[in-house]
PDB file of C-alpha atoms in Angstrom:
ATOM      1  CA  MET L   1     -10.282 -29.412   4.423  1.00 47.00           C
ATOM      2  CA  SER L   2      -7.463 -28.498   6.544  1.00 58.00           C
ATOM      3  CA  GLU L   3      -6.599 -24.845   7.765  1.00 86.00           C
ATOM      4  CA  ARG L   4      -4.068 -22.702   5.375  1.00 89.00           C
ATOM      5  CA  ASP L   5      -0.900 -21.786   7.174  1.00 95.00           C
ATOM      6  CA  PHE L   6       0.100 -18.366   7.238  1.00 97.00           C
ATOM      7  CA  ILE L   7       2.407 -16.777   4.699  1.00 97.00           C
ATOM      8  CA  PRO L   8       4.809 -14.088   5.716  1.00 98.00           C
ATOM      9  CA  LEU L   9       5.075 -11.234   3.257  1.00 99.00           C
ATOM     10  CA  GLY L  10       7.793  -8.476   2.758  1.00 99.00           C
ATOM     11  CA  ILE L  11       6.138  -5.374   3.161  1.00 99.00           C
ATOM     12  CA  ALA L  12       7.805  -1.883   2.520  1.00 99.00           C
ATOM     13  CA  VAL L  13       6.603   0.982   3.992  1.00 99.00           C
ATOM     14  CA  LEU L  14       7.108   4.733   2.541  1.00 99.00           C
ATOM     15  CA  THR L  15       6.042   7.770   4.102  1.00 99.00           C
ATOM     16  CA  VAL L  16       5.934  10.789   1.862  1.00 98.00           C
ATOM     17  CA  SER L  17       6.336  13.721   3.528  1.00 96.00           C
ATOM     18  CA  ASP L  18       8.143  17.569   3.403  1.00 93.00           C
ATOM     19  CA  THR L  19       8.214  17.704   7.209  1.00 92.00           C
ATOM     20  CA  ARG L  20       8.247  14.483   9.104  1.00 92.00           C
ATOM     21  CA  THR L  21      11.523  12.866  10.558  1.00 93.00           C
ATOM     22  CA  PRO L  22      11.945   9.172  11.486  1.00 94.00           C
ATOM     23  CA  ALA L  23      11.131  10.043  14.887  1.00 94.00           C
ATOM     24  CA  GLU L  24       8.125  12.037  14.291  1.00 95.00           C
ATOM     25  CA  ASP L  25       6.707   9.405  11.820  1.00 97.00           C
ATOM     26  CA  ARG L  26       3.457   8.170  13.387  1.00 98.00           C
ATOM     27  CA  SER L  27       1.864   7.016  10.228  1.00 98.00           C
ATOM     28  CA  GLY L  28       4.531   4.618   9.163  1.00 98.00           C
ATOM     29  CA  ALA L  29       5.501   3.563  12.763  1.00 98.00           C
ATOM     30  CA  THR L  30       1.684   2.322  13.011  1.00 98.00           C
ATOM     31  CA  LEU L  31       1.975   0.282   9.589  1.00 99.00           C
ATOM     32  CA  ALA L  32       5.320  -0.976  10.661  1.00 99.00           C
ATOM     33  CA  GLU L  33       4.089  -2.269  13.846  1.00 99.00           C
ATOM     34  CA  ARG L  34       0.748  -3.885  12.844  1.00 99.00           C
ATOM     35  CA  LEU L  35       2.110  -5.607   9.940  1.00 99.00           C
ATOM     36  CA  GLU L  36       5.144  -6.876  12.062  1.00 99.00           C
ATOM     37  CA  GLY L  37       2.606  -7.726  14.619  1.00 98.00           C
ATOM     38  CA  ALA L  38       0.689  -9.735  12.142  1.00 98.00           C
ATOM     39  CA  GLY L  39       3.763 -11.696  11.472  1.00 98.00           C
ATOM     40  CA  HIS L  40       4.747 -10.135   8.024  1.00 99.00           C
ATOM     41  CA  ARG L  41       8.692  -8.555   7.423  1.00 99.00           C
ATOM     42  CA  LEU L  42       9.293  -5.021   7.315  1.00 99.00           C
ATOM     43  CA  ALA L  43      11.073  -5.208   3.953  1.00 99.00           C
ATOM     44  CA  GLY L  44      12.114  -1.392   4.053  1.00 98.00           C
ATOM     45  CA  ARG L  45      11.138   1.966   5.533  1.00 98.00           C
ATOM     46  CA  ARG L  46      11.761   5.343   4.050  1.00 98.00           C
ATOM     47  CA  ILE L  47      10.594   8.893   3.910  1.00 98.00           C
ATOM     48  CA  VAL L  48      10.726  10.760   0.804  1.00 98.00           C
ATOM     49  CA  ALA L  49       9.558  14.384   0.220  1.00 97.00           C
ATOM     50  CA  ASP L  50       6.445  15.130  -1.507  1.00 97.00           C
ATOM     51  CA  ASP L  51       7.797  14.934  -4.916  1.00 98.00           C
ATOM     52  CA  VAL L  52       6.635  12.944  -7.534  1.00 98.00           C
ATOM     53  CA  GLU L  53       9.888  11.311  -8.945  1.00 98.00           C
ATOM     54  CA  ALA L  54      11.055  10.979  -5.437  1.00 98.00           C
ATOM     55  CA  ILE L  55       8.127   8.854  -4.666  1.00 99.00           C
ATOM     56  CA  ARG L  56       7.857   7.024  -8.012  1.00 99.00           C
ATOM     57  CA  SER L  57      11.337   5.840  -7.844  1.00 99.00           C
ATOM     58  CA  ALA L  58      11.352   4.366  -4.268  1.00 99.00           C
ATOM     59  CA  VAL L  59       7.995   2.346  -5.086  1.00 99.00           C
ATOM     60  CA  THR L  60       9.637   1.557  -8.501  1.00 99.00           C
ATOM     61  CA  ASP L  61      12.965   0.539  -6.918  1.00 99.00           C
ATOM     62  CA  TRP L  62      10.752  -1.589  -4.219  1.00 99.00           C
ATOM     63  CA  SER L  63       8.407  -3.123  -6.861  1.00 98.00           C
ATOM     64  CA  LYS L  64      11.401  -4.316  -8.767  1.00 97.00           C
ATOM     65  CA  ASP L  65      13.058  -6.079  -5.299  1.00 98.00           C
ATOM     66  CA  PRO L  66      12.189  -9.996  -4.916  1.00 96.00           C
ATOM     67  CA  ALA L  67      12.097  -9.233  -1.135  1.00 97.00           C
ATOM     68  CA  VAL L  68       9.123  -6.947  -1.231  1.00 98.00           C
ATOM     69  CA  ASP L  69       5.710  -8.223  -2.049  1.00 98.00           C
ATOM     70  CA  VAL L  70       3.745  -5.106  -1.030  1.00 99.00           C
ATOM     71  CA  VAL L  71       4.494  -1.634  -0.893  1.00 99.00           C
ATOM     72  CA  ILE L  72       2.280   0.507   1.641  1.00 99.00           C
ATOM     73  CA  THR L  73       2.578   4.678   1.042  1.00 99.00           C
ATOM     74  CA  THR L  74       1.290   6.843   3.804  1.00 99.00           C
ATOM     75  CA  GLY L  75       0.866  10.557   3.145  1.00 98.00           C
ATOM     76  CA  GLY L  76       0.299  12.713   0.059  1.00 97.00           C
ATOM     77  CA  THR L  77      -3.285  11.740  -0.437  1.00 97.00           C
ATOM     78  CA  GLY L  78      -5.132  15.076   0.233  1.00 96.00           C
ATOM     79  CA  PHE L  79      -5.888  18.147  -2.083  1.00 96.00           C
ATOM     80  CA  THR L  80      -3.148  20.602  -1.135  1.00 94.00           C
ATOM     81  CA  GLY L  81      -0.528  21.611  -3.800  1.00 93.00           C
ATOM     82  CA  ARG L  82       2.034  19.242  -2.348  1.00 94.00           C
ATOM     83  CA  ASP L  83      -0.296  16.342  -2.162  1.00 97.00           C
ATOM     84  CA  VAL L  84       1.125  14.321  -4.931  1.00 98.00           C
ATOM     85  CA  THR L  85       1.375  10.401  -4.070  1.00 98.00           C
ATOM     86  CA  PRO L  86      -1.846   9.550  -6.503  1.00 98.00           C
ATOM     87  CA  GLU L  87      -0.381  11.458  -9.319  1.00 98.00           C
ATOM     88  CA  ALA L  88       3.272   9.802  -8.807  1.00 98.00           C
ATOM     89  CA  LEU L  89       2.012   6.535  -8.745  1.00 99.00           C
ATOM     90  CA  GLU L  90      -1.408   5.876 -10.385  1.00 98.00           C
ATOM     91  CA  PRO L  91      -0.021   6.429 -13.990  1.00 98.00           C
ATOM     92  CA  ILE L  92       2.705   3.575 -13.586  1.00 98.00           C
ATOM     93  CA  PHE L  93       0.173   1.079 -12.140  1.00 98.00           C
ATOM     94  CA  GLU L  94      -0.206  -1.916 -14.346  1.00 95.00           C
ATOM     95  CA  LYS L  95      -3.452  -2.533 -13.008  1.00 95.00           C
ATOM     96  CA  ARG L  96      -5.498  -0.070 -11.006  1.00 96.00           C
ATOM     97  CA  MET L  97      -7.417  -1.434  -7.897  1.00 97.00           C
ATOM     98  CA  ASP L  98     -10.683   0.572  -7.688  1.00 95.00           C
ATOM     99  CA  GLY L  99     -12.047  -1.405  -5.120  1.00 97.00           C
ATOM    100  CA  PHE L 100      -9.287  -0.736  -2.438  1.00 98.00           C
ATOM    101  CA  SER L 101     -10.427   2.881  -2.505  1.00 97.00           C
ATOM    102  CA  ALA L 102     -14.082   2.374  -2.255  1.00 98.00           C
ATOM    103  CA  ILE L 103     -13.923   0.091   0.606  1.00 98.00           C
ATOM    104  CA  PHE L 104     -11.209   2.536   2.287  1.00 98.00           C
ATOM    105  CA  HIS L 105     -13.683   5.219   2.352  1.00 98.00           C
ATOM    106  CA  ARG L 106     -16.396   2.953   3.500  1.00 98.00           C
ATOM    107  CA  VAL L 107     -14.439   1.953   6.381  1.00 98.00           C
ATOM    108  CA  SER L 108     -12.997   5.477   6.789  1.00 98.00           C
ATOM    109  CA  PHE L 109     -16.728   6.918   6.913  1.00 98.00           C
ATOM    110  CA  GLU L 110     -17.074   5.096  10.231  1.00 97.00           C
ATOM    111  CA  THR L 111     -14.480   6.738  11.698  1.00 96.00           C
ATOM    112  CA  ILE L 112     -14.375  10.279  10.380  1.00 97.00           C
ATOM    113  CA  GLY L 113     -17.675  10.773   8.598  1.00 97.00           C
ATOM    114  CA  VAL L 114     -17.852  12.609   5.458  1.00 98.00           C
ATOM    115  CA  SER L 115     -14.296  13.909   6.119  1.00 97.00           C
ATOM    116  CA  THR L 116     -13.307  10.755   4.244  1.00 96.00           C
ATOM    117  CA  ILE L 117     -13.761  12.386   1.096  1.00 96.00           C
ATOM    118  CA  GLN L 118     -10.535  14.646   1.416  1.00 96.00           C
ATOM    119  CA  SER L 119      -8.639  11.564   0.842  1.00 96.00           C
ATOM    120  CA  ARG L 120      -7.453   9.912  -2.483  1.00 98.00           C
ATOM    121  CA  ALA L 121      -6.538   6.559  -1.250  1.00 98.00           C
ATOM    122  CA  THR L 122      -5.784   4.201  -3.742  1.00 98.00           C
ATOM    123  CA  GLY L 123      -4.233   1.193  -4.739  1.00 98.00           C
ATOM    124  CA  GLY L 124      -2.554  -1.005  -7.966  1.00 98.00           C
ATOM    125  CA  VAL L 125      -0.292  -3.318  -9.099  1.00 98.00           C
ATOM    126  CA  LEU L 126       3.557  -2.437 -10.294  1.00 97.00           C
ATOM    127  CA  ASN L 127       5.755  -5.046 -11.313  1.00 96.00           C
ATOM    128  CA  ALA L 128       3.972  -7.913  -9.781  1.00 96.00           C
ATOM    129  CA  THR L 129       3.726  -5.940  -6.621  1.00 98.00           C
ATOM    130  CA  PHE L 130       0.966  -4.699  -4.941  1.00 98.00           C
ATOM    131  CA  VAL L 131       0.952  -1.096  -3.985  1.00 99.00           C
ATOM    132  CA  PHE L 132      -1.351   0.718  -1.421  1.00 99.00           C
ATOM    133  CA  VAL L 133      -1.692   4.633  -1.318  1.00 99.00           C
ATOM    134  CA  LEU L 134      -2.756   5.750   2.131  1.00 99.00           C
ATOM    135  CA  PRO L 135      -3.425   9.259   3.744  1.00 98.00           C
ATOM    136  CA  GLY L 136      -0.692  10.390   6.629  1.00 97.00           C
ATOM    137  CA  SER L 137      -2.691   9.970   9.304  1.00 97.00           C
ATOM    138  CA  PRO L 138      -1.898   7.346  11.745  1.00 98.00           C
ATOM    139  CA  GLY L 139      -5.619   6.810  12.501  1.00 98.00           C
ATOM    140  CA  ALA L 140      -6.383   6.069   8.583  1.00 98.00           C
ATOM    141  CA  CYS L 141      -3.450   3.831   8.548  1.00 99.00           C
ATOM    142  CA  ARG L 142      -5.042   2.104  11.380  1.00 98.00           C
ATOM    143  CA  ASP L 143      -8.377   1.711   9.673  1.00 98.00           C
ATOM    144  CA  ALA L 144      -6.991   0.376   6.511  1.00 99.00           C
ATOM    145  CA  TRP L 145      -4.771  -2.184   7.935  1.00 99.00           C
ATOM    146  CA  ASP L 146      -7.171  -3.421  10.359  1.00 98.00           C
ATOM    147  CA  HIS L 147     -10.063  -3.532   8.132  1.00 98.00           C
ATOM    148  CA  ILE L 148      -8.693  -4.582   4.727  1.00 98.00           C
ATOM    149  CA  LEU L 149      -5.148  -5.215   4.561  1.00 99.00           C
ATOM    150  CA  ALA L 150      -4.508  -7.401   7.385  1.00 98.00           C
ATOM    151  CA  LEU L 151      -7.113  -9.551   6.133  1.00 98.00           C
ATOM    152  CA  GLN L 152      -6.153  -9.444   2.307  1.00 98.00           C
ATOM    153  CA  LEU L 153      -2.684  -9.782   2.979  1.00 98.00           C
ATOM    154  CA  ASP L 154      -3.755 -13.148   5.042  1.00 98.00           C
ATOM    155  CA  TYR L 155      -3.339 -16.414   3.248  1.00 97.00           C
ATOM    156  CA  ARG L 156      -6.090 -17.988   5.290  1.00 96.00           C
ATOM    157  CA  HIS L 157      -8.547 -15.288   4.992  1.00 96.00           C
ATOM    158  CA  LYS L 158     -11.681 -16.717   2.793  1.00 95.00           C
ATOM    159  CA  PRO L 159     -13.352 -16.940   0.468  1.00 94.00           C
ATOM    160  CA  CYS L 160     -10.073 -15.147  -1.190  1.00 94.00           C
ATOM    161  CA  ASN L 161      -7.100 -13.104  -0.511  1.00 96.00           C
ATOM    162  CA  PHE L 162      -4.187 -11.292  -2.384  1.00 97.00           C
ATOM    163  CA  VAL L 163      -1.903 -13.661  -1.196  1.00 97.00           C
ATOM    164  CA  GLU L 164      -3.196 -16.376  -3.643  1.00 96.00           C
ATOM    165  CA  ILE L 165      -3.062 -14.449  -6.533  1.00 95.00           C
ATOM    166  CA  MET L 166       0.466 -13.139  -5.962  1.00 95.00           C
ATOM    167  CA  PRO L 167       2.253 -15.960  -8.166  1.00 93.00           C
ATOM    168  CA  ARG L 168       0.047 -14.923 -10.969  1.00 93.00           C
ATOM    169  CA  LEU L 169       0.572 -10.969 -10.920  1.00 90.00           C
ATOM    170  CA  ASP L 170       3.346 -10.870 -13.496  1.00 86.00           C
ATOM    171  CA  GLU L 171       1.592 -13.597 -16.087  1.00 82.00           C
ATOM    172  CA  HIS L 172       1.327 -10.710 -18.652  1.00 70.00           C
ATOM    173  CA  LEU L 173       5.151  -9.810 -18.301  1.00 65.00           C
ATOM    174  CA  ARG L 174       5.943 -13.383 -18.984  1.00 63.00           C
ATOM    175  CA  ARG L 175       3.952 -13.594 -22.055  1.00 60.00           C
ATOM    176  CA  GLY L 176       5.409 -10.209 -23.552  1.00 57.00           C
ATOM    177  CA  GLY L 177       2.246  -8.346 -22.938  1.00 51.00           C
ATOM    178  CA  GLY L 178       1.411  -5.356 -20.587  1.00 49.00           C
ATOM    179  CA  ARG L 179       3.981  -2.576 -19.619  1.00 46.00           C
ATOM    180  CA  SER L 180       6.408  -2.406 -16.585  1.00 46.00           C
ATOM    181  CA  ALA L 181       8.175   0.484 -15.162  1.00 44.00           C
TER     182      ALA L 181
END
């Protein structure tokens, strides 16, 4: 059996923060550097405030853009009053990815121990686009990319990966079932 060729994806990075500027956005920079270093294309990068509608709007817009295969958010996954990224996105996911959260916490536990409990990292599918919701620390973004996303977003990863199922993510939309944002 021959080796599969790498398939570069369009990945958008959304930083959720009331205080970060592009120059101070270390988490977004970490993700952009890693995804480009892996051979993917940075399809977009933005910073929005910790606001449900702003987060939802940015991710929904990207999920409808044919140049965007994946959206990764960073920030807003904690427990403070302004941490609203999961609340913004989970209600509009067509499918939730509970396994992502479980694996993220396992990986994170190796780095920060029980403090991983303070993250509500999650993932799902919206408009046939994978969406991953990460904490706002560069370390959490490194852990998620290096130990989960770099593998699952690489078509060569076996026994399975997200890339090979991307063409089938919108089957429910083509059949007229399900919902879309």
